[in-house]
Amino acid sequence: MIDDIRAARSAALELIAAAATLDDIARLDQDLLGKRGPLAVLKSSLGGVSDLDERKAAGRALNAATEAVTEALGERRRALAAAALDTRIAGERLDLTEYLEAPRRGHSHPVTQAWERLEDVFVGLGFTVAEGPEVETDWYNFEALNMPASHPARTEFDTMFVDHGGAPPGTTVLRTHTSPMQIRAMLASPPPLYLVGPGRVFRRDTPDATHMPVFHQIEGLVIDRDINLGHLAGTIEAFTKAYFGEGFTSRLRPSYFQFTEPSGEFDIRRPDGRWLELGGCGMVHPNVLRAGGIDPEQWSGFAFGFGIDRMAKERHAIDDLREMYTGDIRFAEQF
Ligand code: DAH
């Protein structure tokens, strides 16, 4: 009997060792440990062993064999499962370092490049960068900038209104310039203020070579004690040289804006002697300071604003502003 058990045990262990798949293991589990398995058959014949000691010894041997077979099955199952997982992982492995073509580096749009360079130059001059919303109230866009309702100066701005049901029609606009950021900045923190505010602006304009209904401006605002026109001219000149280069210079011409007094237009002279109109500027009007909660007897300041798209257009000698917004990659790739 003991010999039969030993033989059944080693035959079972051999089969287990030879199992190649998890399915084999499942089948062997049934065959070897099931009711009709070799060990079960031997167990049922235990009753026929008449010698008590011999029967006990055989019983122990059977239990040990069953344990050994169970353990061997478990071990082989774990080993096969681990190997199966390894195979699967190897099969699903992705080589993320592989590329079939040299990567093509993108770059930002010429307007974004100009925007970022302008910020850099002004930060270098000690300014901070402010932001403001593109959808504005009439008050910030016009009224606080000394353009009361029905003031004729408003007609110079081809305004787009937003009707959103939350406010009376005609009181919410897509900002027509970055100047409302002046008011927001003044109301947000007390002077002194040295900031620029770049952003997207909107006008009800038909696109042509020099106009777009959506374009970009950068606003500048300085408020401090005893700020005068000389500071404005000096800042414009420092900016011109820093942004365009030493060969460039600037000038101010008298002009008119509702929110500055006096007001100017500033031009830059290119090394070839040509003058180019860049933007508007002036000393911040006392009414504007008051709207921003600042006492005009204590503080004074200057402001300026100019178009970023136009600067990018000049810098890259682009003929037509519309080219910049076609989204044609062949165009953008040139800059
Ligand atoms: N906001 C004016 C425009 O869009 C430009 C401008 C003029 C801005 C004079 C200023 C300024 O800050 O002082 O036409």
Coordinates of N, CA and C in Angstrom, one line a residue, residues 80-94:
L80 N 3.4 29.7 -13.2 CA 2.9 29.8 -14.6 C 2.2 31.2 -14.7
A81 N 1.5 31.6 -13.7 CA 0.8 32.9 -13.7 C 1.8 34.0 -13.9
A82 N 2.9 34.0 -13.1 CA 3.9 35.0 -13.2 C 4.5 35.1 -14.6
A83 N 4.8 33.9 -15.2 CA 5.3 33.8 -16.5 C 4.4 34.4 -17.5
A84 N 3.1 34.0 -17.3 CA 2.1 34.5 -18.3 C 2.0 36.1 -18.2
L85 N 2.1 36.6 -17.0 CA 2.1 38.1 -16.9 C 3.3 38.7 -17.6
D86 N 4.4 38.1 -17.3 CA 5.7 38.6 -18.0 C 5.5 38.6 -19.5
T87 N 4.9 37.6 -20.0 CA 4.8 37.5 -21.5 C 3.8 38.6 -21.9
R88 N 2.8 38.8 -21.2 CA 1.8 39.8 -21.6 C 2.4 41.2 -21.5
I89 N 3.1 41.5 -20.5 CA 3.8 42.8 -20.3 C 4.7 43.0 -21.5
A90 N 5.5 42.0 -21.8 CA 6.5 42.1 -22.8 C 5.8 42.4 -24.2
G91 N 4.6 41.7 -24.3 CA 3.9 41.9 -25.6 C 3.3 43.2 -25.7
E92 N 2.9 43.8 -24.6 CA 2.2 45.1 -24.6 C 3.1 46.3 -24.5
R93 N 4.4 46.0 -24.4 CA 5.4 47.0 -24.1 C 5.4 48.0 -25.2
L94 N 5.4 49.3 -24.9 CA 5.5 50.4 -25.9 C 6.9 51.1 -25.7

